[in-house]
Structures are given as structure tokens and as C-alpha cells.
Coordinates of C-alpha atoms in Angstrom, one line a residue:
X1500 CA 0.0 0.0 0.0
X1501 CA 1.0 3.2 -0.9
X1502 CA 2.1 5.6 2.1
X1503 CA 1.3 9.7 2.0
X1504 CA 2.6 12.1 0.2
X1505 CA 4.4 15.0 0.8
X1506 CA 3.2 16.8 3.1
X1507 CA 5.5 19.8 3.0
X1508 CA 4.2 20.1 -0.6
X1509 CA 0.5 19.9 0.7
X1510 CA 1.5 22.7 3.3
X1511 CA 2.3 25.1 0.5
X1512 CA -0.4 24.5 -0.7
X1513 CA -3.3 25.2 1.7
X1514 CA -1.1 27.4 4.4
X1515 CA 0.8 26.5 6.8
X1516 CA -1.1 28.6 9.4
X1517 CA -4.2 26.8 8.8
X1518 CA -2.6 23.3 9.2
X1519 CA -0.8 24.5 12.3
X1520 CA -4.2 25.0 13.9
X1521 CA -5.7 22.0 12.9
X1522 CA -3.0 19.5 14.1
X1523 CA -2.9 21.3 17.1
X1524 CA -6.5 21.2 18.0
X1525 CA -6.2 17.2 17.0
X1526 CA -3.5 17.3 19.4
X1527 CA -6.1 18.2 22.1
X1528 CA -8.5 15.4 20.8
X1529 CA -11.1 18.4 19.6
X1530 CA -13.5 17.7 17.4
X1531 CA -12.1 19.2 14.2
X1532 CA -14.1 19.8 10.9
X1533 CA -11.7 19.3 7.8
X1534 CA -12.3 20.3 4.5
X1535 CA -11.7 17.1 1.6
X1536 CA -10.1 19.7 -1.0
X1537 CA -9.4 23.0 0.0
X1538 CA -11.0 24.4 -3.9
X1539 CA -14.0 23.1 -5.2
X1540 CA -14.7 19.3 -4.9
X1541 CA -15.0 17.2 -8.3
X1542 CA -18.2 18.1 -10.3
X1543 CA -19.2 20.9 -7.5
X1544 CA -22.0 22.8 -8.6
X1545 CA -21.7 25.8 -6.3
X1546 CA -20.2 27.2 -3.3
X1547 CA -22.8 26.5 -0.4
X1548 CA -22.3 23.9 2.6
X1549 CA -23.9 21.3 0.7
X1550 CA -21.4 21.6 -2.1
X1551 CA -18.5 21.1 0.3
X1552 CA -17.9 17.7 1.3
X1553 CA -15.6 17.5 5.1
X1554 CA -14.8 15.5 7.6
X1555 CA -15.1 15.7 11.2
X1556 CA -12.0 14.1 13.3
X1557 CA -12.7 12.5 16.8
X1558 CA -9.7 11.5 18.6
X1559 CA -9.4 9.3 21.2
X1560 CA -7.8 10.1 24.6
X1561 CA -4.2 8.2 25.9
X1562 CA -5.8 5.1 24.8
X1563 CA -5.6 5.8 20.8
X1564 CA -4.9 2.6 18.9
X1565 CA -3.6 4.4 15.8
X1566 CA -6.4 3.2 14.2
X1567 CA -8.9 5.4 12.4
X1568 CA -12.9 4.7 11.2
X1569 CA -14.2 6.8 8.7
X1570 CA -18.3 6.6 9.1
X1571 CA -20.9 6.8 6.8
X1572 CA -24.6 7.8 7.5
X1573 CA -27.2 6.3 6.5
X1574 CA -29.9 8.4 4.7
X1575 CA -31.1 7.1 1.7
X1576 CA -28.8 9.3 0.0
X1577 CA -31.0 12.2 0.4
X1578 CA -30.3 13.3 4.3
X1579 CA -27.2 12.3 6.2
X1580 CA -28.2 10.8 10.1
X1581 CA -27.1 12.3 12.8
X1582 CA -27.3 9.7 15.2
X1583 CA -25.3 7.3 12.8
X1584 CA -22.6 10.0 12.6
X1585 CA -21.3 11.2 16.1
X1586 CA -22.5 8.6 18.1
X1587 CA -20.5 6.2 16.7
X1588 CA -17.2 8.4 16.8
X1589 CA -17.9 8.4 20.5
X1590 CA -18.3 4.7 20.4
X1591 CA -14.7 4.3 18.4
X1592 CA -13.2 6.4 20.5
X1593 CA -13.7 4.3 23.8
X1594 CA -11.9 1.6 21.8
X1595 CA -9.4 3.9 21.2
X1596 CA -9.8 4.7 17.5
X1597 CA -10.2 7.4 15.7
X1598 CA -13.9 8.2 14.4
X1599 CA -13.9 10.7 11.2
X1600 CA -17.5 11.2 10.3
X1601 CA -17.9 12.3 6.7
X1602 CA -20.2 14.4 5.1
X1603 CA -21.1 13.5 1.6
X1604 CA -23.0 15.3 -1.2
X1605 CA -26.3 13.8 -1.4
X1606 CA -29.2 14.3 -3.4
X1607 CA -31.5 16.1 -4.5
X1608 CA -27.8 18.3 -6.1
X1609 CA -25.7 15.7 -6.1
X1610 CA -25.8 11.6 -7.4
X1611 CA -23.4 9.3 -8.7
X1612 CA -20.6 9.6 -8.5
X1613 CA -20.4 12.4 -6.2
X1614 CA -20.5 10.6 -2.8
X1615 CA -18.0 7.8 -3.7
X1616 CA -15.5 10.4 -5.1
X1617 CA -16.2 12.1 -1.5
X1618 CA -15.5 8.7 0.3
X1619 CA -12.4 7.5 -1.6
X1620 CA -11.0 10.8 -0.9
X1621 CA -11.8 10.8 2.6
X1622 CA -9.8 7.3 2.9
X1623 CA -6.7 8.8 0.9
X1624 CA -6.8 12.2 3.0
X1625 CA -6.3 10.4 6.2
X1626 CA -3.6 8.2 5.5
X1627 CA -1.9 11.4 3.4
X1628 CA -2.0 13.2 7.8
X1629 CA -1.5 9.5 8.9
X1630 CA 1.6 10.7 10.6
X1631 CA 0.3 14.1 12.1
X1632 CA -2.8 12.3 13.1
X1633 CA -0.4 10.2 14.9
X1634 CA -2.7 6.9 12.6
X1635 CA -1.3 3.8 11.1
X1636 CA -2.0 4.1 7.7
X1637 CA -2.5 0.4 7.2
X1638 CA -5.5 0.8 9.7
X1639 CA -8.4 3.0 7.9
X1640 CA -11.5 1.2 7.7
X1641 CA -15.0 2.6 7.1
X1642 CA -18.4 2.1 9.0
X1643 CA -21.4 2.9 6.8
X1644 CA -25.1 2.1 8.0
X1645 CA -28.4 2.0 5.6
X1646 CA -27.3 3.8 2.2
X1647 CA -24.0 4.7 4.4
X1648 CA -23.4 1.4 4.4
X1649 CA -23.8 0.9 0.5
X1650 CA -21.9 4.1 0.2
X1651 CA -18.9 1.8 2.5
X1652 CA -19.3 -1.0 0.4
X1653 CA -18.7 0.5 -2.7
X1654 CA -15.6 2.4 -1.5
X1655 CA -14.7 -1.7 -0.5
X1656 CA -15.0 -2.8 -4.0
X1657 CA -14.7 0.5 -6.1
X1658 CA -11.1 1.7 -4.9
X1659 CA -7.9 2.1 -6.4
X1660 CA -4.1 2.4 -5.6
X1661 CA -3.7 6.3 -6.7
X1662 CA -2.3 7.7 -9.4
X1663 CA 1.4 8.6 -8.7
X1664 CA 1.3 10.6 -11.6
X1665 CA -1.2 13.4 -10.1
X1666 CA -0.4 16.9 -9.1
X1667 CA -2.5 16.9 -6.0
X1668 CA 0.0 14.5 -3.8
X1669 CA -3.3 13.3 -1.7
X1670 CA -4.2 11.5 -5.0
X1671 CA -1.3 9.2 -4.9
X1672 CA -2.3 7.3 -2.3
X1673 CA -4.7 4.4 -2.2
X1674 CA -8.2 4.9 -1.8
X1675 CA -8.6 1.1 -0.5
X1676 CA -9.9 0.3 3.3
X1677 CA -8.6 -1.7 5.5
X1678 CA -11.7 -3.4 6.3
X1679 CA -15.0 -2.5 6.3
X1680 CA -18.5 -2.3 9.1
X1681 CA -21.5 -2.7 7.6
X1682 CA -24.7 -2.3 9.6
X1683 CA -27.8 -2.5 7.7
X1684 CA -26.4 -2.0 4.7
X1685 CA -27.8 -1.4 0.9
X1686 CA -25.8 -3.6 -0.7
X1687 CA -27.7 -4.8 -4.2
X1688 CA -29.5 -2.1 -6.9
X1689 CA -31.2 -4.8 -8.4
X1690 CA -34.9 -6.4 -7.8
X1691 CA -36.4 -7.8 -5.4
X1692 CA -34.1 -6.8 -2.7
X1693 CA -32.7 -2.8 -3.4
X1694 CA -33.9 0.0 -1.1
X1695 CA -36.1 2.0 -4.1
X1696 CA -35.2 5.1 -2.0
X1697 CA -31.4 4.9 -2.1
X1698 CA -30.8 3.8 -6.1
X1699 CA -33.2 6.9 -7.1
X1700 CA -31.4 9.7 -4.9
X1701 CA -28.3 8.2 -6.1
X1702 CA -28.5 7.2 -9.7
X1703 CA -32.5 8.4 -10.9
X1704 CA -35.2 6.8 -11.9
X1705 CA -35.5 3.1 -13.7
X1706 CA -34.7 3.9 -17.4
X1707 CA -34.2 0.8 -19.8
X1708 CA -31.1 2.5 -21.5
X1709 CA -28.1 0.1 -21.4
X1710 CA -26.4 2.7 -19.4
X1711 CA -28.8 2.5 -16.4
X1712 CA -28.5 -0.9 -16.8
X1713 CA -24.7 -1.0 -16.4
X1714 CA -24.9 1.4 -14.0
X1715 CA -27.1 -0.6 -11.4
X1716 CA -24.6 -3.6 -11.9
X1717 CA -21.7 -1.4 -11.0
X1718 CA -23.2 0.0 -7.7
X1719 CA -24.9 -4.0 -6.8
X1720 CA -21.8 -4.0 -4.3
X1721 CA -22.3 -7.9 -4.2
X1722 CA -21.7 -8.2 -8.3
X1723 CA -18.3 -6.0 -7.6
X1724 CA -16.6 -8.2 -4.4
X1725 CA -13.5 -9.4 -5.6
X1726 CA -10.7 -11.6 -3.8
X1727 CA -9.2 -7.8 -2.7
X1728 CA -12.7 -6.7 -1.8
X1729 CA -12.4 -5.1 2.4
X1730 CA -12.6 -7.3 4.4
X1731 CA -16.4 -6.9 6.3
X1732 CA -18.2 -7.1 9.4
X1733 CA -21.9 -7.3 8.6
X1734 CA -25.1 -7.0 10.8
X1735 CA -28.0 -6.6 10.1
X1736 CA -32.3 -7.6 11.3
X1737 CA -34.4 -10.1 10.1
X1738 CA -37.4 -8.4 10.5
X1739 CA -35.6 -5.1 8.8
X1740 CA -38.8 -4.1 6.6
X1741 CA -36.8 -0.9 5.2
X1742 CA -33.5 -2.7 3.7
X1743 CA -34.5 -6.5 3.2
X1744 CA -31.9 -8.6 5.1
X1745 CA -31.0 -10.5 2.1
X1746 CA -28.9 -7.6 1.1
X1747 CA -26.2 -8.6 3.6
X1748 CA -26.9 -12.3 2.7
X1749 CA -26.0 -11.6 -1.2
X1750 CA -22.5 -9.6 -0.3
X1751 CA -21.4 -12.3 2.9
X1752 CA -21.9 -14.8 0.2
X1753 CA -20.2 -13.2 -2.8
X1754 CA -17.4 -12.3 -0.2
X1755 CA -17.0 -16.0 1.1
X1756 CA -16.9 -17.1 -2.7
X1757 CA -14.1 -15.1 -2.9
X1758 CA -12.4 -16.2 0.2
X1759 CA -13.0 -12.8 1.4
X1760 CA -12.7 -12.6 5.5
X1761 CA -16.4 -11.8 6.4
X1762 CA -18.3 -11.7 10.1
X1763 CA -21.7 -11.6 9.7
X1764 CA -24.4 -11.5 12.9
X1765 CA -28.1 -11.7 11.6
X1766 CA -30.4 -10.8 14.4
X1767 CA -33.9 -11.9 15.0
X1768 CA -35.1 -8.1 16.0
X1769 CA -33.0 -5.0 15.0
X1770 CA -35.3 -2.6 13.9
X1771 CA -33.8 -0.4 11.1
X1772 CA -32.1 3.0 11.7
X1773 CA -31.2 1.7 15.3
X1774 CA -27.5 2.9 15.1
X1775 CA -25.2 2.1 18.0
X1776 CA -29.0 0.7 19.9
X1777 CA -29.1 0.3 23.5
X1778 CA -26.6 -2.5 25.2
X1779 CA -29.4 -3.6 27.0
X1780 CA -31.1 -5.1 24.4
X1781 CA -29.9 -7.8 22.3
X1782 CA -29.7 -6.2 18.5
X1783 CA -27.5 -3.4 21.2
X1784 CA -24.5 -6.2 21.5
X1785 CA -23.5 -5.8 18.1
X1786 CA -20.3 -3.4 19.2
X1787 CA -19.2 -6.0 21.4
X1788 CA -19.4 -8.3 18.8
X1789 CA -17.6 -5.7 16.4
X1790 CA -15.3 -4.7 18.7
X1791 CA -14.0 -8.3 19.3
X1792 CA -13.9 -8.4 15.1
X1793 CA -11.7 -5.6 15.2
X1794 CA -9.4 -7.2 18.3
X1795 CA -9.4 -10.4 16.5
X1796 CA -7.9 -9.0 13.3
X1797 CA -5.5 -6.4 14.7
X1798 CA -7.1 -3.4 14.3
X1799 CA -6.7 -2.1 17.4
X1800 CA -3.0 -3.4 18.2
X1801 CA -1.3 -0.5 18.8
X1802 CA 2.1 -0.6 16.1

């Protein structure tokens, strides 16, 4: 994997003074809102707050692991959660990782392939301040939940390795994550199992032009998994009436076929939208069960 660039080039670029603040308030573990390009993102269509895609850093105390999250709410594409954003920082940070809760361009302005563009870049921007972030490059994972979760599966199956030919030195790095969390997820764009909600804020309406077609096979997350596919922790409720179960069922299956490391904990009542959920219930467990994922894989072994 590719390590960051340079970062006194990247200074020069978007002012030292600036950067000096930043790292300092990280130092302190405060909340810190980052802009993904300091101009205008890819295909922008204005200047407002919706047309600027960030990310918000939560580091952990003495306990940091060097490892970092970036999460993805859910929202059907069209709203971003709020409870599936800093919540779950708060949550990573007990562990002692890092949470980085992106904000994404979403519809009704933006579609495809505005929110993956913001996700890959959010991957690449954190290991390019891996070392001022005091982060382990190797350890950037994503959480995504509902539509955030599609949004984290195709950044698992949609990334590449950089392009060391680019002038912007963030784009050199790799855009692939570590591993990836999955709760709820929209995995598939195809019938009978796609969130209707989610494929039209993101990609329209159902048009029978080949494009649409190959379009909807391209974001079906379970027809891209690959043997370097993330490796994914998936949960998910049977009862889910919002995001059909069988969604996680197509991508741990096309994951195992792959021999693709995959944890996957189906439970008999988590309602939809639950987020972290309350411990005291039995769909609340699933961050034990995560956390013990990430434990069992490394993730949070400090290096």
C-alpha cells in the first residue's frame, strides 16, 4: 500500500497557518471539521455547505490505537443521520480509535458519483495526515449504515491504488480500506431486494437504456466483491422491513466465494435505523461483537 505524500508540498499549498491550527486542536483530541479539497470538490455545482464535502476528526484520549474509522450515515442518500454520525465516533473512540464522520454530497444536487469520489477521498486524506494524526495508515476502515453502508461498500470494492502521476499529492495514495463495518447495509441495486429510495437519490429513476443498466450492476456491491474486496463485518435484522436482510446475505456470500474474510451476525429483532442501539437489548450487543472483530484482526493493536 502506498504511504502519504508530501506533506511539506501539501503545506504550501493550503497554508501553513491553517494546518498548524488543525493538528494542534487534534492534538487536544477536539472535534475538528476538515475540508476534503481545499478548492472546489469534483463536479461541484456551487459554493454553499452542501457543495462542500468535510470530515469531522474524533480522537481518542491516551488510549488511541492508531487506528482510524471513517463513518458513513445512513440516509437514503438524500439526508445524512445524525445519530449514525457522532455517536458512533464516540463509540470508536472508547476503543481507542479514531472516528472521522464524513459528510457526503447527497441528493436532491448531487448523485453518482459524487458521494463515492467524497469517500475515496476521505480514505486517501487520512492516511496522506497518517503521521500528524499520529494513525497507522494500514488501519483505515469505514463504517457505513443503511445507504451509508452501501456508500462503504462500494468504496470496498470500487477503490484504487492512486495515481502517482497526479499533481494533487493526496491523489497518490490508495483509496482502499482496511476493512469495512456494515450495519444494515444497501448492498444490491437490483430487484427484489434494493432499497427504491437509495438507487433513485443516487442514480434516478428506472430507465431501460443500457447505461442504467450497467450502471445498477456497477453499484450492486455484491456483483463488484473481488478476492481484494475489504474485508467486512456485517449486521443486520431479520425483521428489517426498510432494507430487506437479504442484502447482507447476497455480499457475505459473494465475499465467502471469494475467500473474502467476512463476520456476519443476523439478528432476529433490529429494527432499522437503530444505530449504535441500546446494550441492553440484544440487537444493542453488536459493538461488542464488532469490537471483538476488530481485536481479533488487529485493528486495534497498537504498532
Amino acid at each position: 500500500m502506498k504511504r502519504p505524500g508530501n506533506f511539506v508540498l501539501f503545506l504550501g499549498l493550503i497554508g501553513a497557518g491553517a494546518m498548524a491550527t488543525l493538528f494542534a486542536n487534534l492534538a487536544m483530541s477536539k472535534p475538528q471539521t476538515v475540508r476534503l479539497w481545499e478548492g472546489d470538490a469534483p463536479g461541484a455545482l456551487g459554493k454553499a455547505e452542501e457543495d462542500i464535502p468535510t470530515i469531522t476528526v474524533y480522537r481518542p484520549g491516551k488510549n488511541n490505537t492508531g487506528a482510524a474509522v471513517i463513518i458513513c450515515p445512513g440516509g437514503g442518500y438524500g439526508v445524512l443521520a445524525p445519530h449514525e454520525g457522532k455517536p458512533v465516533a464516540e463509540w470508536l473512540n472508547k476503543i481507542g480509535v479514531t472516528g472521522i464522520v464524513l459528510k457526503y454530497r447527497i441528493a436532491p444536487k448531487y448523485h453518482h458519483p459524487a458521494p463515492l469520489t467524497d469517500v475515496l477521498r476521505a480514505v486517501r486524506f487520512t492516511r496522506a495526515h497518517a503521521k500528524e494524526w499520529k494513525l497507522d495508515p494500514e488501519r483505515i476502515g469505514v463504517i457505513g449504515f443503511s445507504a451509508g453502508g452501501h456508500l462503504a461498500s462500494t468504496a470496498s470494492t470500487h477503490f484504487d491504488e492512486g495515481d502517482k502521476n497526479a499533481l494533487d499529492p493526496v491523489e497518490q495514495i490508495s483509496s482502499r480500506p482496511t476493512l469495512s463495518i456494515l450495519i444494515y447495509p444497501v448492498i444490491t441495486f437490483t430487484e427484489p431486494f434494493l432499497h427504491h429510495g437509495s438507487r433513485n437519490n443516487l442514480i434516478g429513476e428506472p430507465s431501460d437504456k443500457p447505461a442504467f443498466t450497467e450502471l445498477t450492476t456497477s453499484l450492486s456491491s455484491e456483483q463488484q466483491v473481488t478476492g481484494n474486496t475489504s474485508p467486512a463485518f456485517l449486521v443486520h435484522g431479520a425483521n428489517d422491513t426498510v432494507v430487506p436482510c437479504e442484502n447482507v446475505l447476497l455480499y457475505a456470500d459473494a465475499l465467502r466465494k471469494h475467500h473474502v474474510p467476512v463476520e456476519l451476525h443476523l439478528y432476529e429483532n433490529l429494527p432499522h435505523g437503530i444505530g449504535i442501539g441500546n446494550k441492553n437489548l440484544p440487537s444493542g450487543t453488536w459493538t461488542t461483537r464488532c469490537e471483538e472483530w476488530l481485536q481479533a484482526r488487529g485493528f486495534l493493536t497498537p504498532k
